[in-house]
Amino acid sequence: MSKADETRDRIRRAAARLFSQRPYKEVTVRQIAAAADVDAALINHYFGGKEALFKAIIATRVEANVASFDFQSTPLENLGAELVRNADKIWSSADQHVLQLLIRQGLTSAPGLIGNVASQTLIEAIVAQLPFPKEEGILRFSLAGSHILGVFAARYIVCIPTLEAMSTEELVQYVAPSIQRYLTGDLGL
């Protein structure tokens, strides 16, 4: 790993820690630089500023999880169930604690950032597989994605007991039909 890559990684780790501990708006570039033991100008140099750094941290985590899910080989009629299974795997894994914290912070103090990251990293991969014009595919996945985000935020962030107690397959049983309808069913368009 080059010195520049090590510096970028140190900045990402320090920023992820700070963003997970405090609201996005309260974290400053100077605080991130101090935590990473770098000059603040390097954050702008490597990432283009605080917002771009926040997006890069979330995008990196989301992209790693998206890469682990093979959208292309999943039959279209099973896509809803597989999305729910994959979402539960992502949200429940031990290494996703930071992602959950970042999403919580993003939703409460910088909600537009989460939507931008989702658009750039997740939506395109799934929309490309749907047999609809791109605009309709984006609408369909936006509906499905917001439903999934709501269910899993309720399960893992708000900790609603009924949802926490369900197994992955129970979630699939209850949630996947709605997700599948959003993705491939009649929306009355």
mmCIF file of C-alpha atoms in Angstrom:
data_model
loop_
_atom_site.group_PDB
_atom_site.id
_atom_site.type_symbol
_atom_site.label_atom_id
_atom_site.label_comp_id
_atom_site.label_asym_id
_atom_site.label_seq_id
_atom_site.Cartn_x
_atom_site.Cartn_y
_atom_site.Cartn_z
ATOM 1 C CA MET A 1 0.000 0.000 0.000
ATOM 2 C CA SER A 2 1.383 3.412 -0.952
ATOM 3 C CA LYS A 3 1.801 6.212 1.541
ATOM 4 C CA ALA A 4 -1.084 8.086 -0.118
ATOM 5 C CA ASP A 5 -3.338 5.016 0.201
ATOM 6 C CA GLU A 6 -2.369 4.649 3.864
ATOM 7 C CA THR A 7 -3.189 8.310 4.472
ATOM 8 C CA ARG A 8 -6.578 8.014 2.712
ATOM 9 C CA ASP A 9 -7.355 4.899 4.756
ATOM 10 C CA ARG A 10 -6.378 6.619 8.014
ATOM 11 C CA ILE A 11 -8.606 9.581 7.131
ATOM 12 C CA ARG A 12 -11.543 7.248 6.276
ATOM 13 C CA ARG A 13 -11.205 5.310 9.539
ATOM 14 C CA ALA A 14 -10.946 8.476 11.664
ATOM 15 C CA ALA A 15 -13.909 10.076 9.888
ATOM 16 C CA ALA A 16 -16.042 6.929 10.183
ATOM 17 C CA ARG A 17 -15.349 6.842 13.915
ATOM 18 C CA LEU A 18 -16.260 10.533 14.341
ATOM 19 C CA PHE A 19 -19.348 10.355 12.109
ATOM 20 C CA SER A 20 -20.578 7.332 14.050
ATOM 21 C CA GLN A 21 -20.151 9.135 17.384
ATOM 22 C CA ARG A 22 -21.568 12.582 16.581
ATOM 23 C CA PRO A 23 -24.113 14.135 14.229
ATOM 24 C CA TYR A 24 -22.712 14.781 10.754
ATOM 25 C CA LYS A 25 -23.141 18.548 11.091
ATOM 26 C CA GLU A 26 -21.053 18.652 14.280
ATOM 27 C CA VAL A 27 -18.029 16.884 12.794
ATOM 28 C CA THR A 28 -15.538 19.285 11.244
ATOM 29 C CA VAL A 29 -12.765 18.743 8.733
ATOM 30 C CA ARG A 30 -10.267 19.910 11.370
ATOM 31 C CA GLN A 31 -11.535 17.300 13.851
ATOM 32 C CA ILE A 32 -11.220 14.571 11.240
ATOM 33 C CA ALA A 33 -7.714 15.727 10.354
ATOM 34 C CA ALA A 34 -6.686 15.788 14.012
ATOM 35 C CA ALA A 35 -8.094 12.294 14.604
ATOM 36 C CA ALA A 36 -6.257 11.009 11.519
ATOM 37 C CA ASP A 37 -3.097 12.956 12.416
ATOM 38 C CA VAL A 38 -2.964 14.649 9.007
ATOM 39 C CA ASP A 39 -3.133 18.187 7.660
ATOM 40 C CA ALA A 40 -6.758 19.261 7.071
ATOM 41 C CA ALA A 41 -5.909 20.174 3.473
ATOM 42 C CA LEU A 42 -5.399 16.455 2.739
ATOM 43 C CA ILE A 43 -9.087 15.787 3.308
ATOM 44 C CA ASN A 44 -9.981 18.187 0.530
ATOM 45 C CA HIS A 45 -7.104 16.924 -1.595
ATOM 46 C CA TYR A 46 -8.039 13.230 -1.342
ATOM 47 C CA PHE A 47 -11.816 13.440 -0.951
ATOM 48 C CA GLY A 48 -13.001 16.902 -1.988
ATOM 49 C CA GLY A 49 -14.359 17.877 1.437
ATOM 50 C CA LYS A 50 -16.383 16.532 4.343
ATOM 51 C CA GLU A 51 -19.511 15.641 2.366
ATOM 52 C CA ALA A 52 -17.546 13.735 -0.256
ATOM 53 C CA LEU A 53 -15.626 11.925 2.496
ATOM 54 C CA PHE A 54 -18.891 10.908 4.213
ATOM 55 C CA LYS A 55 -20.245 9.626 0.883
ATOM 56 C CA ALA A 56 -17.013 7.732 0.222
ATOM 57 C CA ILE A 57 -17.173 5.978 3.600
ATOM 58 C CA ILE A 58 -20.758 4.843 3.135
ATOM 59 C CA ALA A 59 -20.240 4.005 -0.538
ATOM 60 C CA THR A 60 -17.248 1.820 0.297
ATOM 61 C CA ARG A 61 -19.271 -0.178 2.828
ATOM 62 C CA VAL A 62 -22.335 -0.420 0.590
ATOM 63 C CA GLU A 63 -20.322 -1.347 -2.505
ATOM 64 C CA ALA A 64 -18.555 -4.157 -0.630
ATOM 65 C CA ASN A 65 -21.927 -5.586 0.350
ATOM 66 C CA VAL A 66 -23.463 -5.072 -3.073
ATOM 67 C CA ALA A 67 -20.502 -6.876 -4.623
ATOM 68 C CA SER A 68 -21.228 -9.880 -2.406
ATOM 69 C CA PHE A 69 -24.750 -10.176 -3.848
ATOM 70 C CA ASP A 70 -25.011 -11.520 -7.387
ATOM 71 C CA PHE A 71 -27.986 -9.620 -8.809
ATOM 72 C CA GLN A 72 -27.446 -10.925 -12.308
ATOM 73 C CA SER A 73 -27.862 -14.624 -11.490
ATOM 74 C CA THR A 74 -30.914 -14.165 -9.263
ATOM 75 C CA PRO A 75 -34.130 -15.004 -11.136
ATOM 76 C CA LEU A 76 -36.294 -11.909 -11.407
ATOM 77 C CA GLU A 77 -39.182 -13.620 -9.574
ATOM 78 C CA ASN A 78 -36.887 -14.219 -6.544
ATOM 79 C CA LEU A 79 -35.316 -10.769 -6.430
ATOM 80 C CA GLY A 80 -37.550 -9.472 -3.609
ATOM 81 C CA ALA A 81 -36.762 -12.413 -1.323
ATOM 82 C CA GLU A 82 -33.038 -12.243 -2.090
ATOM 83 C CA LEU A 83 -32.941 -8.494 -1.429
ATOM 84 C CA VAL A 84 -34.556 -9.005 1.969
ATOM 85 C CA ARG A 85 -32.153 -11.875 2.813
ATOM 86 C CA ASN A 86 -29.157 -9.844 1.696
ATOM 87 C CA ALA A 87 -30.300 -6.758 3.591
ATOM 88 C CA ASP A 88 -30.669 -8.799 6.770
ATOM 89 C CA LYS A 89 -27.218 -10.293 6.278
ATOM 90 C CA ILE A 90 -25.710 -6.831 5.805
ATOM 91 C CA TRP A 91 -27.512 -5.200 8.725
ATOM 92 C CA SER A 92 -26.904 -8.075 11.147
ATOM 93 C CA SER A 93 -23.224 -8.710 10.497
ATOM 94 C CA ALA A 94 -20.834 -7.682 13.245
ATOM 95 C CA ASP A 95 -18.710 -5.512 10.956
ATOM 96 C CA GLN A 96 -21.732 -3.446 9.901
ATOM 97 C CA HIS A 97 -22.056 -1.694 13.261
ATOM 98 C CA VAL A 98 -20.254 1.329 11.832
ATOM 99 C CA LEU A 99 -22.473 1.299 8.724
ATOM 100 C CA GLN A 100 -25.578 1.287 10.937
ATOM 101 C CA LEU A 101 -24.216 4.205 12.936
ATOM 102 C CA LEU A 102 -23.340 6.122 9.785
ATOM 103 C CA ILE A 103 -26.790 5.538 8.345
ATOM 104 C CA ARG A 104 -28.372 6.651 11.612
ATOM 105 C CA GLN A 105 -26.289 9.824 11.595
ATOM 106 C CA GLY A 106 -26.938 10.421 7.919
ATOM 107 C CA LEU A 107 -30.683 9.989 8.285
ATOM 108 C CA THR A 108 -30.904 12.351 11.225
ATOM 109 C CA SER A 109 -28.430 15.057 10.276
ATOM 110 C CA ALA A 110 -27.696 14.725 6.542
ATOM 111 C CA PRO A 111 -30.476 12.674 4.920
ATOM 112 C CA GLY A 112 -29.761 13.765 1.347
ATOM 113 C CA LEU A 113 -26.316 12.200 1.520
ATOM 114 C CA ILE A 114 -27.718 8.718 2.134
ATOM 115 C CA GLY A 115 -30.038 9.049 -0.860
ATOM 116 C CA ASN A 116 -27.176 10.178 -3.100
ATOM 117 C CA VAL A 117 -24.986 7.265 -2.043
ATOM 118 C CA ALA A 118 -27.831 4.782 -2.554
ATOM 119 C CA SER A 119 -28.459 6.189 -6.013
ATOM 120 C CA GLN A 120 -24.830 5.935 -7.003
ATOM 121 C CA THR A 121 -23.983 2.529 -5.564
ATOM 122 C CA LEU A 122 -27.051 0.366 -5.236
ATOM 123 C CA ILE A 123 -29.899 1.524 -7.435
ATOM 124 C CA GLU A 124 -28.041 1.316 -10.739
ATOM 125 C CA ALA A 125 -27.006 -2.306 -10.154
ATOM 126 C CA ILE A 126 -30.557 -3.448 -9.508
ATOM 127 C CA VAL A 127 -32.358 -1.201 -11.996
ATOM 128 C CA ALA A 128 -30.192 -2.576 -14.799
ATOM 129 C CA GLN A 129 -31.686 -6.010 -14.122
ATOM 130 C CA LEU A 130 -35.341 -4.942 -14.148
ATOM 131 C CA PRO A 131 -37.281 -5.346 -17.413
ATOM 132 C CA PHE A 132 -38.576 -1.776 -17.412
ATOM 133 C CA PRO A 133 -37.434 1.565 -18.809
ATOM 134 C CA LYS A 134 -34.774 3.116 -16.570
ATOM 135 C CA GLU A 135 -37.069 5.778 -15.070
ATOM 136 C CA GLU A 136 -39.672 3.183 -14.103
ATOM 137 C CA GLY A 137 -36.961 0.898 -12.730
ATOM 138 C CA ILE A 138 -35.653 3.737 -10.559
ATOM 139 C CA LEU A 139 -39.175 4.408 -9.251
ATOM 140 C CA ARG A 140 -39.695 0.711 -8.523
ATOM 141 C CA PHE A 141 -36.401 0.288 -6.710
ATOM 142 C CA SER A 142 -36.877 3.555 -4.810
ATOM 143 C CA LEU A 143 -40.166 2.190 -3.450
ATOM 144 C CA ALA A 144 -38.609 -1.199 -2.634
ATOM 145 C CA GLY A 145 -35.488 0.364 -1.134
ATOM 146 C CA SER A 146 -37.401 2.745 1.108
ATOM 147 C CA HIS A 147 -39.512 -0.163 2.375
ATOM 148 C CA ILE A 148 -36.382 -2.236 3.061
ATOM 149 C CA LEU A 149 -34.642 0.688 4.772
ATOM 150 C CA GLY A 150 -37.685 1.277 6.976
ATOM 151 C CA VAL A 151 -37.969 -2.364 8.000
ATOM 152 C CA PHE A 152 -34.282 -2.751 8.784
ATOM 153 C CA ALA A 153 -33.942 0.599 10.528
ATOM 154 C CA ALA A 154 -36.894 -0.480 12.698
ATOM 155 C CA ARG A 155 -35.266 -3.879 13.303
ATOM 156 C CA TYR A 156 -31.672 -2.805 13.986
ATOM 157 C CA ILE A 157 -31.704 0.885 14.924
ATOM 158 C CA VAL A 158 -35.077 1.476 16.615
ATOM 159 C CA CYS A 159 -35.062 -2.148 17.864
ATOM 160 C CA ILE A 160 -38.783 -2.885 17.628
ATOM 161 C CA PRO A 161 -39.111 -6.162 19.598
ATOM 162 C CA THR A 162 -41.421 -7.946 17.131
ATOM 163 C CA LEU A 163 -39.036 -7.293 14.247
ATOM 164 C CA GLU A 164 -35.947 -8.085 16.326
ATOM 165 C CA ALA A 165 -37.387 -11.469 17.277
ATOM 166 C CA MET A 166 -38.016 -12.581 13.682
ATOM 167 C CA SER A 167 -35.672 -14.911 11.865
ATOM 168 C CA THR A 168 -34.408 -13.911 8.451
ATOM 169 C CA GLU A 169 -36.832 -16.313 6.789
ATOM 170 C CA GLU A 170 -39.770 -14.869 8.729
ATOM 171 C CA LEU A 171 -38.783 -11.411 7.469
ATOM 172 C CA VAL A 172 -38.600 -12.810 3.957
ATOM 173 C CA GLN A 173 -42.061 -14.352 4.368
ATOM 174 C CA TYR A 174 -43.642 -11.060 5.493
ATOM 175 C CA VAL A 175 -41.636 -8.420 3.625
ATOM 176 C CA ALA A 176 -40.515 -10.004 0.331
ATOM 177 C CA PRO A 177 -43.968 -10.094 -1.320
ATOM 178 C CA SER A 178 -44.243 -6.304 -1.017
ATOM 179 C CA ILE A 179 -40.694 -5.822 -2.265
ATOM 180 C CA GLN A 180 -41.358 -8.154 -5.194
ATOM 181 C CA ARG A 181 -44.531 -6.239 -6.096
ATOM 182 C CA TYR A 182 -42.604 -2.976 -6.115
ATOM 183 C CA LEU A 183 -39.940 -4.522 -8.346
ATOM 184 C CA THR A 184 -42.016 -6.474 -10.830
ATOM 185 C CA GLY A 185 -45.725 -6.189 -10.062
ATOM 186 C CA ASP A 186 -48.511 -3.883 -11.112
ATOM 187 C CA LEU A 187 -48.033 -0.419 -9.684
ATOM 188 C CA GLY A 188 -51.013 1.016 -11.531
ATOM 189 C CA LEU A 189 -48.762 3.073 -13.764
#
